[in-house]
mmCIF file of C-alpha atoms in Angstrom:
data_model
loop_
_atom_site.group_PDB
_atom_site.id
_atom_site.type_symbol
_atom_site.label_atom_id
_atom_site.label_comp_id
_atom_site.label_asym_id
_atom_site.label_seq_id
_atom_site.Cartn_x
_atom_site.Cartn_y
_atom_site.Cartn_z
ATOM 1 C CA ASP C 29 -19.069 -0.958 -9.115
ATOM 2 C CA GLY C 30 -16.136 1.433 -9.171
ATOM 3 C CA GLY C 31 -12.740 0.023 -8.454
ATOM 4 C CA ILE C 32 -9.400 -1.283 -9.615
ATOM 5 C CA THR C 33 -9.045 -4.586 -11.418
ATOM 6 C CA GLN C 34 -5.755 -6.433 -11.569
ATOM 7 C CA SER C 35 -5.168 -9.472 -13.711
ATOM 8 C CA PRO C 36 -4.135 -12.178 -13.653
ATOM 9 C CA LYS C 37 -4.320 -13.121 -9.980
ATOM 10 C CA TYR C 38 -1.429 -15.564 -10.404
ATOM 11 C CA LEU C 39 1.331 -15.391 -13.001
ATOM 12 C CA PHE C 40 4.346 -17.560 -13.679
ATOM 13 C CA ARG C 41 7.434 -16.380 -15.475
ATOM 14 C CA LYS C 42 10.057 -18.455 -17.183
ATOM 15 C CA GLU C 43 13.657 -17.334 -17.070
ATOM 16 C CA GLY C 44 14.440 -14.746 -19.716
ATOM 17 C CA GLN C 45 10.790 -13.972 -20.313
ATOM 18 C CA ASN C 46 9.023 -10.617 -20.027
ATOM 19 C CA VAL C 47 5.567 -10.654 -18.456
ATOM 20 C CA THR C 48 2.925 -7.942 -18.238
ATOM 21 C CA LEU C 49 0.586 -7.334 -15.334
ATOM 22 C CA SER C 50 -2.670 -5.579 -16.072
ATOM 23 C CA CYS C 51 -4.252 -2.798 -14.010
ATOM 24 C CA GLU C 52 -7.513 -1.090 -14.962
ATOM 25 C CA GLN C 53 -9.495 1.455 -12.944
ATOM 26 C CA ASN C 54 -12.899 3.065 -13.433
ATOM 27 C CA LEU C 55 -12.609 5.565 -10.592
ATOM 28 C CA ASN C 56 -11.695 8.414 -12.959
ATOM 29 C CA HIS C 57 -8.429 8.878 -11.043
ATOM 30 C CA ASP C 58 -5.542 10.652 -12.719
ATOM 31 C CA ALA C 59 -2.795 9.073 -10.593
ATOM 32 C CA MET C 60 -1.852 5.400 -10.655
ATOM 33 C CA TYR C 61 0.865 3.447 -8.878
ATOM 34 C CA TRP C 62 2.613 0.078 -8.867
ATOM 35 C CA TYR C 63 3.936 -1.389 -5.629
ATOM 36 C CA ARG C 64 5.883 -4.533 -4.887
ATOM 37 C CA GLN C 65 5.281 -6.437 -1.643
ATOM 38 C CA ASP C 66 7.668 -9.098 -0.348
ATOM 39 C CA PRO C 67 6.826 -11.336 2.623
ATOM 40 C CA GLY C 68 7.216 -9.555 5.944
ATOM 41 C CA GLN C 69 7.906 -6.239 4.292
ATOM 42 C CA GLY C 70 5.929 -3.128 3.521
ATOM 43 C CA LEU C 71 5.097 -1.886 0.067
ATOM 44 C CA ARG C 72 7.821 -0.462 -2.148
ATOM 45 C CA LEU C 73 7.016 1.902 -4.994
ATOM 46 C CA ILE C 74 8.044 0.743 -8.473
ATOM 47 C CA TYR C 75 6.523 3.397 -10.747
ATOM 48 C CA TYR C 76 3.830 6.011 -10.530
ATOM 49 C CA SER C 77 1.924 8.105 -13.046
ATOM 50 C CA GLN C 78 0.454 11.497 -12.266
ATOM 51 C CA ILE C 79 -1.499 11.782 -15.500
ATOM 52 C CA VAL C 80 -1.929 10.125 -18.885
ATOM 53 C CA ASN C 81 1.267 9.856 -20.969
ATOM 54 C CA ASP C 82 3.419 10.580 -17.930
ATOM 55 C CA PHE C 83 5.163 8.320 -15.425
ATOM 56 C CA GLN C 84 8.086 8.468 -13.008
ATOM 57 C CA LYS C 85 10.375 5.914 -11.420
ATOM 58 C CA GLY C 86 9.790 4.974 -7.829
ATOM 59 C CA ASP C 87 12.307 3.476 -5.441
ATOM 60 C CA ILE C 88 12.813 0.120 -7.168
ATOM 61 C CA ALA C 89 12.195 0.702 -10.910
ATOM 62 C CA GLU C 90 15.132 -1.331 -12.242
ATOM 63 C CA GLY C 91 13.949 -4.306 -14.264
ATOM 64 C CA TYR C 92 10.429 -2.939 -14.696
ATOM 65 C CA SER C 93 8.682 -0.809 -17.326
ATOM 66 C CA VAL C 94 5.271 0.844 -17.569
ATOM 67 C CA SER C 95 3.086 2.758 -19.989
ATOM 68 C CA ARG C 96 0.144 5.099 -19.487
ATOM 69 C CA GLU C 97 -1.604 5.526 -22.819
ATOM 70 C CA LYS C 98 -5.091 5.636 -21.313
ATOM 71 C CA LYS C 99 -6.379 7.150 -18.102
ATOM 72 C CA GLU C 100 -7.933 3.830 -17.086
ATOM 73 C CA SER C 101 -4.934 1.600 -17.686
ATOM 74 C CA PHE C 102 -1.421 1.333 -16.226
ATOM 75 C CA PRO C 103 0.208 -1.984 -17.207
ATOM 76 C CA LEU C 104 3.462 -3.110 -15.620
ATOM 77 C CA THR C 105 6.010 -5.208 -17.507
ATOM 78 C CA VAL C 106 8.457 -7.263 -15.489
ATOM 79 C CA THR C 107 11.442 -7.682 -17.776
ATOM 80 C CA SER C 108 14.087 -10.391 -17.855
ATOM 81 C CA ALA C 109 16.441 -7.834 -16.276
ATOM 82 C CA GLN C 110 14.544 -8.201 -12.999
ATOM 83 C CA LYS C 111 16.453 -11.073 -11.444
ATOM 84 C CA ASN C 112 14.244 -11.552 -8.406
ATOM 85 C CA PRO C 113 10.684 -10.971 -9.622
ATOM 86 C CA THR C 114 8.853 -13.293 -7.253
ATOM 87 C CA ALA C 115 6.580 -11.029 -5.224
ATOM 88 C CA PHE C 116 3.036 -9.781 -4.776
ATOM 89 C CA TYR C 117 2.333 -6.795 -7.025
ATOM 90 C CA LEU C 118 -0.249 -4.191 -6.127
ATOM 91 C CA CYS C 119 -1.709 -1.471 -8.305
ATOM 92 C CA ALA C 120 -3.304 1.602 -6.764
ATOM 93 C CA SER C 121 -4.900 4.856 -7.838
ATOM 94 C CA SER C 122 -5.724 8.234 -6.348
ATOM 95 C CA ILE C 123 -6.835 11.697 -7.291
ATOM 96 C CA SER C 124 -4.006 13.924 -8.528
ATOM 97 C CA PRO C 125 -2.331 15.435 -6.673
ATOM 98 C CA PRO C 126 -3.061 12.938 -3.948
ATOM 99 C CA THR C 127 -4.669 14.109 -0.717
ATOM 100 C CA GLY C 128 -4.109 10.854 1.103
ATOM 101 C CA LYS C 129 -6.315 7.961 0.206
ATOM 102 C CA LEU C 130 -5.023 5.270 -2.126
ATOM 103 C CA PHE C 131 -7.374 2.727 -3.670
ATOM 104 C CA PHE C 132 -5.823 -0.694 -4.266
ATOM 105 C CA GLY C 133 -6.493 -3.593 -6.581
ATOM 106 C CA SER C 134 -6.522 -7.165 -5.291
ATOM 107 C CA GLY C 135 -2.982 -7.913 -6.442
ATOM 108 C CA THR C 136 -1.058 -10.283 -8.709
ATOM 109 C CA GLN C 137 1.240 -12.969 -7.312
ATOM 110 C CA LEU C 138 4.179 -13.441 -9.664
ATOM 111 C CA SER C 139 6.349 -16.516 -9.347
ATOM 112 C CA VAL C 140 9.335 -17.790 -11.302
ATOM 113 C CA LEU C 141 9.231 -21.271 -12.835
ATOM 114 C CA SER A 8 13.900 3.741 0.738
ATOM 115 C CA GLN A 9 12.992 4.757 4.239
ATOM 116 C CA GLN A 10 10.338 2.353 5.372
ATOM 117 C CA GLY A 11 8.417 3.022 8.539
ATOM 118 C CA GLU A 12 8.570 0.580 11.389
ATOM 119 C CA GLU A 13 5.600 -0.981 13.065
ATOM 120 C CA ASP A 14 5.376 -2.928 16.264
ATOM 121 C CA PRO A 15 4.562 -5.443 17.251
ATOM 122 C CA GLN A 16 5.245 -7.446 14.098
ATOM 123 C CA ALA A 17 2.554 -9.875 15.186
ATOM 124 C CA LEU A 18 -0.233 -9.711 17.747
ATOM 125 C CA SER A 19 -2.639 -12.399 18.900
ATOM 126 C CA ILE A 20 -5.624 -11.526 21.089
ATOM 127 C CA GLN A 21 -8.986 -12.899 22.128
ATOM 128 C CA GLU A 22 -12.214 -11.667 20.601
ATOM 129 C CA GLY A 23 -13.559 -8.701 22.533
ATOM 130 C CA GLU A 24 -10.130 -7.455 23.610
ATOM 131 C CA ASN A 25 -8.551 -4.267 22.335
ATOM 132 C CA ALA A 26 -5.638 -4.328 19.884
ATOM 133 C CA THR A 27 -2.996 -1.630 19.779
ATOM 134 C CA MET A 28 -0.329 -1.326 17.126
ATOM 135 C CA ASN A 29 2.297 1.340 16.714
ATOM 136 C CA CYS A 30 4.038 2.999 13.803
ATOM 137 C CA SER A 31 7.210 5.057 13.786
ATOM 138 C CA TYR A 32 8.445 7.097 10.868
ATOM 139 C CA LYS A 33 11.533 9.093 10.005
ATOM 140 C CA THR A 34 10.635 12.263 8.144
ATOM 141 C CA SER A 35 8.308 15.210 8.646
ATOM 142 C CA ILE A 36 4.862 14.340 7.351
ATOM 143 C CA ASN A 37 1.782 15.943 5.917
ATOM 144 C CA ASN A 38 -0.477 13.080 6.943
ATOM 145 C CA LEU A 39 -0.410 9.486 8.129
ATOM 146 C CA GLN A 40 -2.782 6.759 7.063
ATOM 147 C CA TRP A 41 -3.627 3.274 8.218
ATOM 148 C CA TYR A 42 -4.513 0.466 5.846
ATOM 149 C CA ARG A 43 -5.735 -3.075 6.335
ATOM 150 C CA GLN A 44 -4.772 -6.078 4.223
ATOM 151 C CA ASN A 45 -6.440 -9.447 4.341
ATOM 152 C CA SER A 46 -4.213 -12.345 3.356
ATOM 153 C CA GLY A 47 -3.480 -12.372 -0.371
ATOM 154 C CA ARG A 48 -5.587 -9.281 -1.025
ATOM 155 C CA GLY A 49 -5.099 -5.586 -1.698
ATOM 156 C CA LEU A 50 -4.967 -2.877 0.940
ATOM 157 C CA VAL A 51 -8.046 -1.071 2.167
ATOM 158 C CA HIS A 52 -7.833 2.470 3.530
ATOM 159 C CA LEU A 53 -9.026 2.748 7.133
ATOM 160 C CA ILE A 54 -8.300 6.227 8.409
ATOM 161 C CA LEU A 55 -6.166 9.310 7.757
ATOM 162 C CA ILE A 56 -4.811 11.727 10.340
ATOM 163 C CA ARG A 57 -3.231 15.041 9.393
ATOM 164 C CA SER A 58 -0.046 16.368 10.943
ATOM 165 C CA ASN A 59 -1.953 19.055 12.855
ATOM 166 C CA GLU A 60 -4.310 16.515 14.431
ATOM 167 C CA ARG A 61 -3.537 14.501 17.558
ATOM 168 C CA GLU A 62 -6.383 12.014 17.635
ATOM 169 C CA LYS A 63 -9.056 10.737 15.328
ATOM 170 C CA HIS A 64 -11.881 8.223 15.659
ATOM 171 C CA SER A 65 -13.776 6.131 13.153
ATOM 172 C CA GLY A 66 -16.150 3.520 14.507
ATOM 173 C CA ARG A 67 -14.073 1.085 16.573
ATOM 174 C CA LEU A 68 -10.824 2.654 15.377
ATOM 175 C CA ARG A 69 -8.865 5.279 17.276
ATOM 176 C CA VAL A 70 -5.686 6.763 15.844
ATOM 177 C CA THR A 71 -3.251 9.010 17.661
ATOM 178 C CA LEU A 72 -0.351 10.959 16.231
ATOM 179 C CA ASP A 73 2.664 12.376 18.062
ATOM 180 C CA THR A 74 4.719 14.363 15.579
ATOM 181 C CA SER A 75 7.367 15.209 18.184
ATOM 182 C CA LYS A 76 8.089 11.489 18.586
ATOM 183 C CA LYS A 77 7.347 10.696 14.947
ATOM 184 C CA SER A 78 4.947 7.971 15.967
ATOM 185 C CA SER A 79 1.331 6.927 15.637
ATOM 186 C CA SER A 80 -0.834 4.254 17.184
ATOM 187 C CA LEU A 81 -3.922 2.440 15.962
ATOM 188 C CA LEU A 82 -6.349 1.080 18.545
ATOM 189 C CA ILE A 83 -9.067 -1.365 17.544
ATOM 190 C CA THR A 84 -11.601 -1.718 20.321
ATOM 191 C CA ALA A 85 -13.774 -4.775 21.005
ATOM 192 C CA SER A 86 -11.979 -6.789 18.348
ATOM 193 C CA ARG A 87 -13.731 -9.413 16.264
ATOM 194 C CA ALA A 88 -12.443 -12.474 14.423
ATOM 195 C CA ALA A 89 -13.110 -10.575 11.185
ATOM 196 C CA ASP A 90 -10.468 -8.007 12.222
ATOM 197 C CA THR A 91 -7.784 -10.643 11.609
ATOM 198 C CA ALA A 92 -5.525 -9.054 8.981
ATOM 199 C CA SER A 93 -2.276 -7.144 8.544
ATOM 200 C CA TYR A 94 -2.294 -3.451 9.304
ATOM 201 C CA PHE A 95 0.046 -0.943 7.678
ATOM 202 C CA CYS A 96 0.759 2.696 8.286
ATOM 203 C CA ALA A 97 1.708 4.968 5.402
ATOM 204 C CA THR A 98 3.098 8.479 5.489
ATOM 205 C CA ALA A 99 3.081 11.304 2.975
ATOM 206 C CA SER A 100 5.933 13.713 3.506
ATOM 207 C CA THR A 101 4.623 16.801 1.736
ATOM 208 C CA SER A 102 1.333 17.936 0.339
ATOM 209 C CA GLY A 103 0.696 16.495 -3.091
ATOM 210 C CA THR A 104 3.533 13.963 -2.921
ATOM 211 C CA TYR A 105 3.011 10.761 -4.835
ATOM 212 C CA LYS A 106 5.577 8.858 -2.783
ATOM 213 C CA TYR A 107 3.964 7.279 0.233
ATOM 214 C CA ILE A 108 6.202 5.389 2.646
ATOM 215 C CA PHE A 109 4.664 2.225 4.025
ATOM 216 C CA GLY A 110 5.522 0.529 7.290
ATOM 217 C CA THR A 111 6.380 -3.144 7.563
ATOM 218 C CA GLY A 112 2.993 -4.026 9.030
ATOM 219 C CA THR A 113 1.501 -5.681 12.085
ATOM 220 C CA ARG A 114 -0.146 -9.086 11.653
ATOM 221 C CA LEU A 115 -3.185 -9.223 13.915
ATOM 222 C CA LYS A 116 -4.899 -12.476 14.776
ATOM 223 C CA VAL A 117 -8.156 -12.342 16.720
ATOM 224 C CA LEU A 118 -9.125 -15.651 18.260
ATOM 225 C CA ALA A 119 -12.808 -16.508 18.542
#
């Protein structure tokens, strides 16, 4: 089945620790995105990538980093500089340039120990 | 960032009733989309309406768009318990933009 796979489903971070969230897609999409969702709020864009080896900051990139070495993969690292990392993180993909429809993974819930 | 606003924030109805939720946005758009999110899951695309369209249907879904008022509504007819979820609108300001703006969502509960 084609789709987007995020792992792990739940992740715990200790203070001062960097953690990496995985996102893999087999939809052959060029564009990939990372969103953060806090309770009662909409999605906010962290980073997006239009094509392999390229990525741009979204609205809330501080404290996060990404890489796009393969078309299928767009991992997100939550660094120790992100002081409030507890949130639900969603990865998405689309054709590039996007015509509208985003395809989402099932999300990773990150919590701080 | 300029998030869209949706109302109501929460809606509780009986099975078989219709559910209407509204979305307002701030900028000129190329298209507007509606997504559904079950609790603790990712979003699923429901329907897209372009800025030059006024109404669109898909199964039990009806979407309207009023660009002069910068607003859209999603109507779910003959609701079912399985429709219980959060619903989000998302706007794309220009063609080819990668920056979609999501609304704050409406939590719909359909009581059996």
